[in-house]
Amino acid sequence: MITFRRSNGMAAFLPGLATCLVLLDTTSPVHAILSQKEVLSHIYNGLNGENWDVTWDTSSADVCSGTAYPGVICDDSNSNIVEIDLQDNNLIGTISPHLYTLPYLTKIDFSKNVITNAGWDKIDLVLNEDELPSDIEVIDLTNNKINSLEGITNIADTLTALHLSYNNIKGPLPEEIFSLTHLQLLAISENGLTGKLDTRIGTLTNLREFYCYGNEITGHIPSEIGDLTKMQV
């Protein structure tokens, strides 16, 4: 919003121009769209990149270079990032939410690291109002230190496989799980889950594989599990 005001009831003039007070409406901030190289730099910095076992050369502009960015996989045109595989690479800290703005990204494997926050809770802060997150389908964060799924619903429309076994997710099955209706695979074994298995598990009708062993889930298996007709036995 731009508002023009008179000063003391009289128009004040600069040479040929009216003086105005410009008030900016900051309720819908516009974020700069980052290049793929800039996104990789955010990931590198947020996850202690200098101490990775196999590191990146973030000064390189060629994001599809296997030498500069090992673990980054591009499409057939060798121009768009589609996968990032950084498993068992001493990643420590928080995944940048900018990761989920990569428009062609479909899979990440950051398993066997020391990641404490997946960055889902900040996705809406880095997207513009009419901008959609990446079309990510597979997230593998097995064997990390994740303790929350807050914000994961930002990528619910495309996510089909979520690997979260061997993390620090405690208490009942997180509420966010039941919004991930496109999931075909959910692995959440060996966490600190407790209580009964929520009957809403039956709403995840696309599930084919569900792993939750090594928790403290008690009680009977709810009858709604029968609604998972695609489940592989």
mmCIF file of N, CA and C in Angstrom, residues 111-194:
data_model
loop_
_atom_site.group_PDB
_atom_site.id
_atom_site.type_symbol
_atom_site.label_atom_id
_atom_site.label_comp_id
_atom_site.label_asym_id
_atom_site.label_seq_id
_atom_site.Cartn_x
_atom_site.Cartn_y
_atom_site.Cartn_z
ATOM 1 N N SER A 111 20.139 -39.365 5.675
ATOM 2 C CA SER A 111 20.150 -40.321 6.778
ATOM 3 C C SER A 111 21.545 -40.452 7.391
ATOM 4 N N LYS A 112 21.570 -40.959 8.626
ATOM 5 C CA LYS A 112 22.814 -41.233 9.353
ATOM 6 C C LYS A 112 23.651 -39.973 9.550
ATOM 7 N N ASN A 113 23.015 -38.935 10.070
ATOM 8 C CA ASN A 113 23.710 -37.697 10.387
ATOM 9 C C ASN A 113 23.264 -37.220 11.769
ATOM 10 N N VAL A 114 23.466 -35.941 12.064
ATOM 11 C CA VAL A 114 23.084 -35.391 13.367
ATOM 12 C C VAL A 114 22.202 -34.169 13.150
ATOM 13 N N ILE A 115 21.165 -34.328 12.357
ATOM 14 C CA ILE A 115 20.244 -33.237 12.032
ATOM 15 C C ILE A 115 19.186 -33.143 13.130
ATOM 16 N N THR A 116 18.999 -31.943 13.658
ATOM 17 C CA THR A 116 18.054 -31.738 14.760
ATOM 18 C C THR A 116 16.736 -31.118 14.308
ATOM 19 N N ASN A 117 16.732 -30.475 13.157
ATOM 20 C CA ASN A 117 15.522 -29.812 12.660
ATOM 21 C C ASN A 117 15.490 -29.951 11.144
ATOM 22 N N ALA A 118 14.383 -30.480 10.619
ATOM 23 C CA ALA A 118 14.283 -30.723 9.177
ATOM 24 C C ALA A 118 13.943 -29.474 8.379
ATOM 25 N N GLY A 119 13.623 -28.367 9.053
ATOM 26 C CA GLY A 119 13.343 -27.118 8.350
ATOM 27 C C GLY A 119 11.920 -26.957 7.870
ATOM 28 N N TRP A 120 11.064 -27.938 8.150
ATOM 29 C CA TRP A 120 9.672 -27.855 7.673
ATOM 30 C C TRP A 120 8.934 -26.688 8.298
ATOM 31 N N ASP A 121 9.264 -26.360 9.547
ATOM 32 C CA ASP A 121 8.527 -25.321 10.278
ATOM 33 C C ASP A 121 8.788 -23.918 9.760
ATOM 34 N N LYS A 122 9.724 -23.776 8.829
ATOM 35 C CA LYS A 122 10.043 -22.444 8.297
ATOM 36 C C LYS A 122 9.744 -22.334 6.805
ATOM 37 N N ILE A 123 9.175 -23.368 6.214
ATOM 38 C CA ILE A 123 8.932 -23.341 4.770
ATOM 39 C C ILE A 123 8.065 -22.155 4.378
ATOM 40 N N ASP A 124 6.995 -21.906 5.149
ATOM 41 C CA ASP A 124 6.076 -20.827 4.780
ATOM 42 C C ASP A 124 6.712 -19.455 4.907
ATOM 43 N N LEU A 125 7.832 -19.362 5.598
ATOM 44 C CA LEU A 125 8.507 -18.069 5.770
ATOM 45 C C LEU A 125 9.420 -17.729 4.595
ATOM 46 N N VAL A 126 9.734 -18.715 3.757
ATOM 47 C CA VAL A 126 10.627 -18.445 2.628
ATOM 48 C C VAL A 126 9.907 -18.532 1.285
ATOM 49 N N LEU A 127 8.624 -18.829 1.313
ATOM 50 C CA LEU A 127 7.848 -18.870 0.083
ATOM 51 C C LEU A 127 7.010 -17.611 -0.065
ATOM 52 N N ASN A 128 6.869 -17.129 -1.285
ATOM 53 C CA ASN A 128 5.948 -16.038 -1.544
ATOM 54 C C ASN A 128 4.522 -16.575 -1.595
ATOM 55 N N GLU A 129 3.560 -15.672 -1.515
ATOM 56 C CA GLU A 129 2.155 -16.054 -1.375
ATOM 57 C C GLU A 129 1.683 -16.992 -2.482
ATOM 58 N N ASP A 130 2.129 -16.764 -3.724
ATOM 59 C CA ASP A 130 1.661 -17.569 -4.851
ATOM 60 C C ASP A 130 2.680 -18.628 -5.262
ATOM 61 N N GLU A 131 3.671 -18.866 -4.412
ATOM 62 C CA GLU A 131 4.737 -19.803 -4.730
ATOM 63 C C GLU A 131 4.491 -21.136 -4.017
ATOM 64 N N LEU A 132 4.747 -22.224 -4.719
ATOM 65 C CA LEU A 132 4.555 -23.548 -4.151
ATOM 66 C C LEU A 132 5.898 -24.159 -3.788
ATOM 67 N N PRO A 133 5.924 -25.040 -2.766
ATOM 68 C CA PRO A 133 7.165 -25.734 -2.447
ATOM 69 C C PRO A 133 7.519 -26.734 -3.528
ATOM 70 N N SER A 134 8.679 -27.358 -3.401
ATOM 71 C CA SER A 134 9.127 -28.332 -4.389
ATOM 72 C C SER A 134 8.191 -29.532 -4.440
ATOM 73 N N ASP A 135 8.335 -30.328 -5.482
ATOM 74 C CA ASP A 135 7.505 -31.525 -5.637
ATOM 75 C C ASP A 135 8.182 -32.728 -4.983
ATOM 76 N N ILE A 136 8.693 -32.534 -3.790
ATOM 77 C CA ILE A 136 9.459 -33.590 -3.134
ATOM 78 C C ILE A 136 8.562 -34.774 -2.792
ATOM 79 N N GLU A 137 9.046 -35.966 -3.112
ATOM 80 C CA GLU A 137 8.279 -37.187 -2.907
ATOM 81 C C GLU A 137 8.867 -38.067 -1.800
ATOM 82 N N VAL A 138 10.186 -38.097 -1.693
ATOM 83 C CA VAL A 138 10.841 -39.008 -0.761
ATOM 84 C C VAL A 138 11.793 -38.230 0.150
ATOM 85 N N ILE A 139 11.616 -38.398 1.455
ATOM 86 C CA ILE A 139 12.518 -37.808 2.446
ATOM 87 C C ILE A 139 13.036 -38.921 3.339
ATOM 88 N N ASP A 140 14.346 -39.088 3.373
ATOM 89 C CA ASP A 140 14.961 -40.084 4.241
ATOM 90 C C ASP A 140 15.839 -39.372 5.265
ATOM 91 N N LEU A 141 15.353 -39.356 6.495
ATOM 92 C CA LEU A 141 16.096 -38.767 7.618
ATOM 93 C C LEU A 141 16.323 -39.815 8.705
ATOM 94 N N THR A 142 16.398 -41.059 8.303
ATOM 95 C CA THR A 142 16.664 -42.145 9.242
ATOM 96 C C THR A 142 17.939 -41.874 10.035
ATOM 97 N N ASN A 143 17.875 -42.170 11.318
ATOM 98 C CA ASN A 143 19.055 -42.078 12.184
ATOM 99 C C ASN A 143 19.614 -40.652 12.258
ATOM 100 N N ASN A 144 18.775 -39.749 12.765
ATOM 101 C CA ASN A 144 19.181 -38.380 13.048
ATOM 102 C C ASN A 144 18.684 -38.010 14.446
ATOM 103 N N LYS A 145 18.432 -36.735 14.679
ATOM 104 C CA LYS A 145 17.971 -36.267 15.991
ATOM 105 C C LYS A 145 16.684 -35.456 15.868
ATOM 106 N N ILE A 146 15.875 -35.746 14.869
ATOM 107 C CA ILE A 146 14.625 -35.023 14.638
ATOM 108 C C ILE A 146 13.652 -35.305 15.784
ATOM 109 N N ASN A 147 13.020 -34.241 16.317
ATOM 110 C CA ASN A 147 12.062 -34.445 17.410
ATOM 111 C C ASN A 147 10.688 -33.844 17.133
ATOM 112 N N SER A 148 10.486 -33.292 15.938
ATOM 113 C CA SER A 148 9.205 -32.653 15.640
ATOM 114 C C SER A 148 8.902 -32.741 14.155
ATOM 115 N N LEU A 149 7.612 -32.851 13.848
ATOM 116 C CA LEU A 149 7.160 -32.825 12.461
ATOM 117 C C LEU A 149 6.440 -31.523 12.133
ATOM 118 N N GLU A 150 6.578 -30.525 12.981
ATOM 119 C CA GLU A 150 5.898 -29.253 12.766
ATOM 120 C C GLU A 150 6.234 -28.685 11.386
ATOM 121 N N GLY A 151 5.200 -28.337 10.641
ATOM 122 C CA GLY A 151 5.375 -27.717 9.332
ATOM 123 C C GLY A 151 5.470 -28.679 8.170
ATOM 124 N N ILE A 152 5.523 -29.984 8.446
ATOM 125 C CA ILE A 152 5.677 -30.933 7.336
ATOM 126 C C ILE A 152 4.447 -30.931 6.425
ATOM 127 N N THR A 153 3.316 -30.433 6.930
ATOM 128 C CA THR A 153 2.115 -30.374 6.100
ATOM 129 C C THR A 153 2.282 -29.422 4.917
ATOM 130 N N ASN A 154 3.313 -28.566 4.960
ATOM 131 C CA ASN A 154 3.597 -27.681 3.830
ATOM 132 C C ASN A 154 3.945 -28.467 2.569
ATOM 133 N N ILE A 155 4.398 -29.717 2.729
ATOM 134 C CA ILE A 155 4.771 -30.520 1.564
ATOM 135 C C ILE A 155 3.911 -31.775 1.466
ATOM 136 N N ALA A 156 2.736 -31.728 2.086
ATOM 137 C CA ALA A 156 1.861 -32.903 2.143
ATOM 138 C C ALA A 156 1.345 -33.330 0.778
ATOM 139 N N ASP A 157 1.220 -32.402 -0.162
ATOM 140 C CA ASP A 157 0.581 -32.711 -1.438
ATOM 141 C C ASP A 157 1.398 -33.651 -2.317
ATOM 142 N N THR A 158 2.707 -33.735 -2.078
ATOM 143 C CA THR A 158 3.552 -34.546 -2.961
ATOM 144 C C THR A 158 4.302 -35.659 -2.234
ATOM 145 N N LEU A 159 4.375 -35.604 -0.921
ATOM 146 C CA LEU A 159 5.200 -36.539 -0.167
ATOM 147 C C LEU A 159 4.600 -37.949 -0.185
ATOM 148 N N THR A 160 5.378 -38.925 -0.668
ATOM 149 C CA THR A 160 4.899 -40.303 -0.737
ATOM 150 C C THR A 160 5.689 -41.260 0.152
ATOM 151 N N ALA A 161 6.888 -40.878 0.573
ATOM 152 C CA ALA A 161 7.692 -41.756 1.423
ATOM 153 C C ALA A 161 8.428 -40.926 2.465
ATOM 154 N N LEU A 162 8.259 -41.293 3.745
ATOM 155 C CA LEU A 162 8.880 -40.561 4.843
ATOM 156 C C LEU A 162 9.585 -41.553 5.760
ATOM 157 N N HIS A 163 10.905 -41.442 5.820
ATOM 158 C CA HIS A 163 11.729 -42.316 6.649
ATOM 159 C C HIS A 163 12.234 -41.535 7.857
ATOM 160 N N LEU A 164 11.708 -41.881 9.032
ATOM 161 C CA LEU A 164 12.086 -41.169 10.256
ATOM 162 C C LEU A 164 12.463 -42.129 11.390
ATOM 163 N N SER A 165 12.788 -43.347 11.069
ATOM 164 C CA SER A 165 13.191 -44.289 12.107
ATOM 165 C C SER A 165 14.503 -43.841 12.755
ATOM 166 N N TYR A 166 14.661 -44.220 14.027
ATOM 167 C CA TYR A 166 15.865 -43.885 14.793
ATOM 168 C C TYR A 166 16.069 -42.366 14.907
ATOM 169 N N ASN A 167 15.036 -41.696 15.410
ATOM 170 C CA ASN A 167 15.117 -40.277 15.723
ATOM 171 C C ASN A 167 14.649 -40.062 17.160
ATOM 172 N N ASN A 168 14.260 -38.845 17.495
ATOM 173 C CA ASN A 168 13.856 -38.516 18.867
ATOM 174 C C ASN A 168 12.401 -38.056 18.945
ATOM 175 N N ILE A 169 11.531 -38.669 18.180
ATOM 176 C CA ILE A 169 10.118 -38.292 18.171
ATOM 177 C C ILE A 169 9.420 -39.043 19.298
ATOM 178 N N LYS A 170 8.898 -38.302 20.260
ATOM 179 C CA LYS A 170 8.354 -38.912 21.470
ATOM 180 C C LYS A 170 6.868 -38.598 21.639
ATOM 181 N N GLY A 171 6.191 -39.412 22.457
ATOM 182 C CA GLY A 171 4.776 -39.202 22.723
ATOM 183 C C GLY A 171 3.905 -39.902 21.699
ATOM 184 N N PRO A 172 2.643 -39.490 21.581
ATOM 185 C CA PRO A 172 1.737 -40.102 20.603
ATOM 186 C C PRO A 172 2.226 -39.852 19.178
ATOM 187 N N LEU A 173 1.715 -40.639 18.259
ATOM 188 C CA LEU A 173 2.030 -40.421 16.850
ATOM 189 C C LEU A 173 1.684 -38.972 16.499
ATOM 190 N N PRO A 174 2.643 -38.210 15.957
ATOM 191 C CA PRO A 174 2.409 -36.775 15.727
ATOM 192 C C PRO A 174 1.169 -36.493 14.883
ATOM 193 N N GLU A 175 0.443 -35.442 15.266
ATOM 194 C CA GLU A 175 -0.777 -35.045 14.572
ATOM 195 C C GLU A 175 -0.548 -34.833 13.080
ATOM 196 N N GLU A 176 0.617 -34.290 12.739
ATOM 197 C CA GLU A 176 0.885 -33.945 11.345
ATOM 198 C C GLU A 176 0.838 -35.167 10.419
ATOM 199 N N ILE A 177 1.119 -36.335 10.977
ATOM 200 C CA ILE A 177 1.135 -37.557 10.172
ATOM 201 C C ILE A 177 -0.183 -37.753 9.425
ATOM 202 N N PHE A 178 -1.282 -37.418 10.092
ATOM 203 C CA PHE A 178 -2.597 -37.725 9.526
ATOM 204 C C PHE A 178 -3.003 -36.773 8.402
ATOM 205 N N SER A 179 -2.180 -35.768 8.147
ATOM 206 C CA SER A 179 -2.404 -34.873 7.007
ATOM 207 C C SER A 179 -1.612 -35.306 5.786
ATOM 208 N N LEU A 180 -0.764 -36.292 5.949
ATOM 209 C CA LEU A 180 0.094 -36.743 4.842
ATOM 210 C C LEU A 180 -0.601 -37.872 4.096
ATOM 211 N N THR A 181 -1.697 -37.518 3.454
ATOM 212 C CA THR A 181 -2.600 -38.525 2.896
ATOM 213 C C THR A 181 -2.071 -39.190 1.620
ATOM 214 N N HIS A 182 -0.972 -38.680 1.072
ATOM 215 C CA HIS A 182 -0.410 -39.308 -0.124
ATOM 216 C C HIS A 182 0.693 -40.304 0.215
ATOM 217 N N LEU A 183 1.001 -40.442 1.502
ATOM 218 C CA LEU A 183 2.075 -41.345 1.893
ATOM 219 C C LEU A 183 1.796 -42.771 1.458
ATOM 220 N N GLN A 184 2.805 -43.382 0.865
ATOM 221 C CA GLN A 184 2.770 -44.809 0.552
ATOM 222 C C GLN A 184 3.679 -45.590 1.501
ATOM 223 N N LEU A 185 4.665 -44.902 2.052
ATOM 224 C CA LEU A 185 5.567 -45.526 3.007
ATOM 225 C C LEU A 185 5.800 -44.587 4.179
ATOM 226 N N LEU A 186 5.621 -45.108 5.391
ATOM 227 C CA LEU A 186 5.908 -44.368 6.617
ATOM 228 C C LEU A 186 6.740 -45.259 7.525
ATOM 229 N N ALA A 187 7.966 -44.824 7.806
ATOM 230 C CA ALA A 187 8.855 -45.560 8.703
ATOM 231 C C ALA A 187 9.184 -44.664 9.883
ATOM 232 N N ILE A 188 8.722 -45.069 11.064
ATOM 233 C CA ILE A 188 8.909 -44.244 12.257
ATOM 234 C C ILE A 188 9.287 -45.133 13.451
ATOM 235 N N SER A 189 10.003 -46.210 13.144
ATOM 236 C CA SER A 189 10.436 -47.166 14.158
ATOM 237 C C SER A 189 11.544 -46.588 15.042
ATOM 238 N N GLU A 190 11.693 -47.216 16.226
ATOM 239 C CA GLU A 190 12.793 -46.894 17.134
ATOM 240 C C GLU A 190 12.864 -45.400 17.468
ATOM 241 N N ASN A 191 11.721 -44.836 17.826
ATOM 242 C CA ASN A 191 11.665 -43.489 18.370
ATOM 243 C C ASN A 191 11.208 -43.613 19.825
ATOM 244 N N GLY A 192 10.482 -42.648 20.314
ATOM 245 C CA GLY A 192 9.953 -42.731 21.673
ATOM 246 C C GLY A 192 8.453 -42.629 21.690
ATOM 247 N N LEU A 193 7.809 -43.209 20.699
ATOM 248 C CA LEU A 193 6.354 -43.126 20.593
ATOM 249 C C LEU A 193 5.685 -43.935 21.694
ATOM 250 N N THR A 194 4.623 -43.377 22.254
ATOM 251 C CA THR A 194 3.907 -44.027 23.347
ATOM 252 C C THR A 194 2.398 -43.961 23.102
#
